Each structure stands twice: as structure tokens, then as C-alpha cells.
Amino acid sequence: RTARARGLGARITAEQHDARASLPDPRVDLVNAHYFHTPYAMDRTAILRAAAELLRPGGLLLVVDHGSTAPWSWNQDPDTHYPAPAEVVAPMRLAPERWTVVRGDSPRRIATRPDGSTAEVVDHVLLVRRDA
């Protein structure tokens, strides 16, 4: 709606894909993988690598993951590991002459539960640009 309101609607195509079954074609400017966690068996690194390869030069891969467990989460396992951005990008083996990590950090934010209560949570943010 915002793009249309700014006269950019014809320049934007949004698609949703089940990454286990398909990825968009042809080359794209942005791949957005928010909270890309799943209980299903899949090769997350291979999917993110394939998604990155879809980018045009100058295109961005944005991966935002959980970095902590909210107090109201169904999974309160203290041994849950939330991979940091460096742990997500390293196994993708993106050649530094073709890729730049623009951002890789773990910001904190206040999340709100449906009942209105709040808690500080951590997100992991990885932003990678295809340079060539």
C-alpha cells in the first residue's frame, strides 16, 4: 500500500514462497527471511545461499532471527541456541569479492504479548549485499 501511495506500485512485486519447494525467478533486489526458524528438517544454510544467489548485483539478503526467548514463548528450553549473524553467514561461504556483510548485529527491542505485557528480546540481524 505504501509503495502504491508513493507511485511505486508498478515497480514492486512481492512474492511468498515455501523455500522447501520453490524460490523466485528471475533475479531479485531483495530477499527477506524474517524469523526463518522451523521444526521441519531442512538445510537452512543451503536455502539462504540459494536465495542469495537470486540477487542482482546491489541486491540485499535480509535475515532477521530470534536471538532470545520471550517469557511467553512455548519453548522455554534454556539450551536453545540462537545462531548469531556471523554463525548464519559463515557456512554460506559467500566470496568476499562478491559479497559484503552490511550489517550483522543483535539489537534489543521491547516486544508486546497479546495481553499487553512486554519484555525485552534480542533479534539477530544479518544484511548481506551482492556486489558482483
Coordinates of C-alpha atoms in Angstrom, one line a residue:
R1 CA 0.0 0.0 0.0
T2 CA 2.8 2.4 0.8
A3 CA 4.6 1.7 -2.5
R4 CA 1.3 2.3 -4.4
A5 CA 0.6 5.5 -2.4
R6 CA 4.1 6.8 -3.4
G7 CA 3.6 5.9 -7.1
L8 CA 6.0 2.9 -6.9
G9 CA 3.4 0.1 -7.1
A10 CA 4.3 -0.9 -10.6
R11 CA 8.0 -1.3 -9.7
I12 CA 7.4 -3.8 -6.8
T13 CA 6.4 -7.4 -6.9
A14 CA 6.0 -9.2 -3.6
E15 CA 6.1 -13.0 -3.6
Q16 CA 5.8 -15.6 -0.9
H17 CA 7.5 -18.9 -1.3
D18 CA 7.8 -22.2 0.6
A19 CA 11.6 -22.3 0.5
R20 CA 11.5 -26.1 0.6
A21 CA 9.6 -26.2 -2.7
S22 CA 10.5 -23.0 -4.8
L23 CA 12.4 -19.8 -5.0
P24 CA 11.6 -16.8 -7.2
D25 CA 12.9 -16.4 -10.7
P26 CA 14.5 -14.3 -12.3
R27 CA 16.9 -12.2 -10.3
V28 CA 15.6 -10.0 -7.5
D29 CA 16.6 -7.0 -5.5
L30 CA 15.6 -8.2 -2.0
V31 CA 15.2 -11.5 -0.3
N32 CA 13.7 -11.1 3.2
A33 CA 13.8 -14.0 5.6
H34 CA 12.3 -13.0 8.9
Y35 CA 12.2 -15.4 11.8
F36 CA 13.2 -18.3 9.4
H37 CA 13.1 -20.9 12.2
T38 CA 11.1 -24.2 11.7
P39 CA 10.7 -27.5 13.4
Y40 CA 10.8 -29.2 10.0
A41 CA 14.0 -30.8 8.7
M42 CA 15.6 -28.6 6.0
D43 CA 19.0 -27.3 5.1
R44 CA 18.6 -23.7 6.1
T45 CA 22.1 -22.7 5.0
A46 CA 21.5 -24.1 1.5
I47 CA 18.2 -22.3 1.2
L48 CA 19.7 -19.0 2.3
R49 CA 22.7 -19.5 -0.1
A50 CA 20.3 -20.2 -3.0
A51 CA 18.2 -17.2 -2.1
A52 CA 21.4 -15.0 -2.0
E53 CA 22.3 -16.3 -5.5
L54 CA 19.0 -15.0 -6.8
L55 CA 20.0 -11.4 -6.1
R56 CA 21.0 -8.9 -8.8
P57 CA 24.3 -7.0 -8.2
G58 CA 23.4 -4.5 -5.5
G59 CA 20.6 -6.7 -4.2
L60 CA 20.2 -7.4 -0.5
L61 CA 19.6 -10.5 1.6
L62 CA 18.0 -9.6 4.9
V63 CA 17.8 -12.3 7.6
V64 CA 16.2 -11.4 10.9
D65 CA 16.2 -14.2 13.5
H66 CA 15.2 -14.7 17.1
G67 CA 18.2 -14.0 19.4
S68 CA 16.4 -14.8 22.7
T69 CA 13.3 -16.5 24.1
A70 CA 10.4 -14.3 25.0
P71 CA 9.0 -15.1 28.5
W72 CA 5.7 -16.1 26.9
S73 CA 7.2 -18.4 24.3
W74 CA 6.0 -22.0 24.2
N75 CA 9.7 -23.1 24.1
Q76 CA 11.4 -22.2 27.3
D77 CA 14.3 -24.6 26.8
P78 CA 17.4 -22.9 28.3
D79 CA 19.6 -24.8 26.0
T80 CA 18.1 -23.4 22.8
H81 CA 20.8 -21.9 20.7
Y82 CA 20.0 -18.9 18.5
P83 CA 22.8 -18.5 15.9
A84 CA 24.4 -15.1 15.8
P85 CA 24.6 -13.4 12.4
A86 CA 28.2 -14.5 11.9
E87 CA 27.2 -18.1 12.5
V88 CA 24.5 -17.7 9.8
V89 CA 26.6 -16.2 7.2
A90 CA 29.9 -18.2 7.7
P91 CA 28.6 -21.6 6.4
M92 CA 27.1 -19.8 3.4
R93 CA 30.6 -19.4 2.1
L94 CA 29.9 -16.1 0.3
A95 CA 33.1 -15.0 -1.5
P96 CA 34.2 -11.6 -0.1
E97 CA 35.0 -10.2 -3.5
R98 CA 31.3 -10.7 -4.5
W99 CA 29.5 -10.1 -1.2
T100 CA 29.6 -7.5 1.6
V101 CA 28.1 -8.0 5.1
V102 CA 26.4 -4.6 5.6
R103 CA 25.1 -5.4 9.0
G104 CA 25.5 -8.2 11.4
D105 CA 24.3 -7.4 14.9
S106 CA 21.9 -8.3 17.8
P107 CA 19.7 -5.4 18.7
R108 CA 17.4 -5.4 21.7
R109 CA 13.7 -4.4 21.5
I110 CA 10.6 -4.3 23.6
A111 CA 8.1 -7.0 22.4
T112 CA 4.5 -6.9 23.4
R113 CA 2.5 -10.0 24.2
P114 CA -1.2 -10.2 23.1
D115 CA -2.3 -9.5 26.6
G116 CA -0.3 -6.2 26.5
S117 CA 2.6 -7.3 28.8
T118 CA 6.1 -6.5 27.5
A119 CA 9.6 -7.9 27.7
E120 CA 13.0 -7.1 26.2
V121 CA 14.0 -9.6 23.5
V122 CA 17.0 -9.9 21.2
D123 CA 16.9 -10.2 17.4
H124 CA 19.8 -11.2 15.2
V125 CA 20.0 -9.0 12.1
L126 CA 22.1 -10.0 9.0
L127 CA 22.1 -7.8 5.9
V128 CA 24.3 -9.0 3.0
R129 CA 24.7 -7.1 -0.3
R130 CA 25.7 -8.8 -3.6
D131 CA 28.4 -6.6 -5.0
A132 CA 29.1 -8.5 -8.3

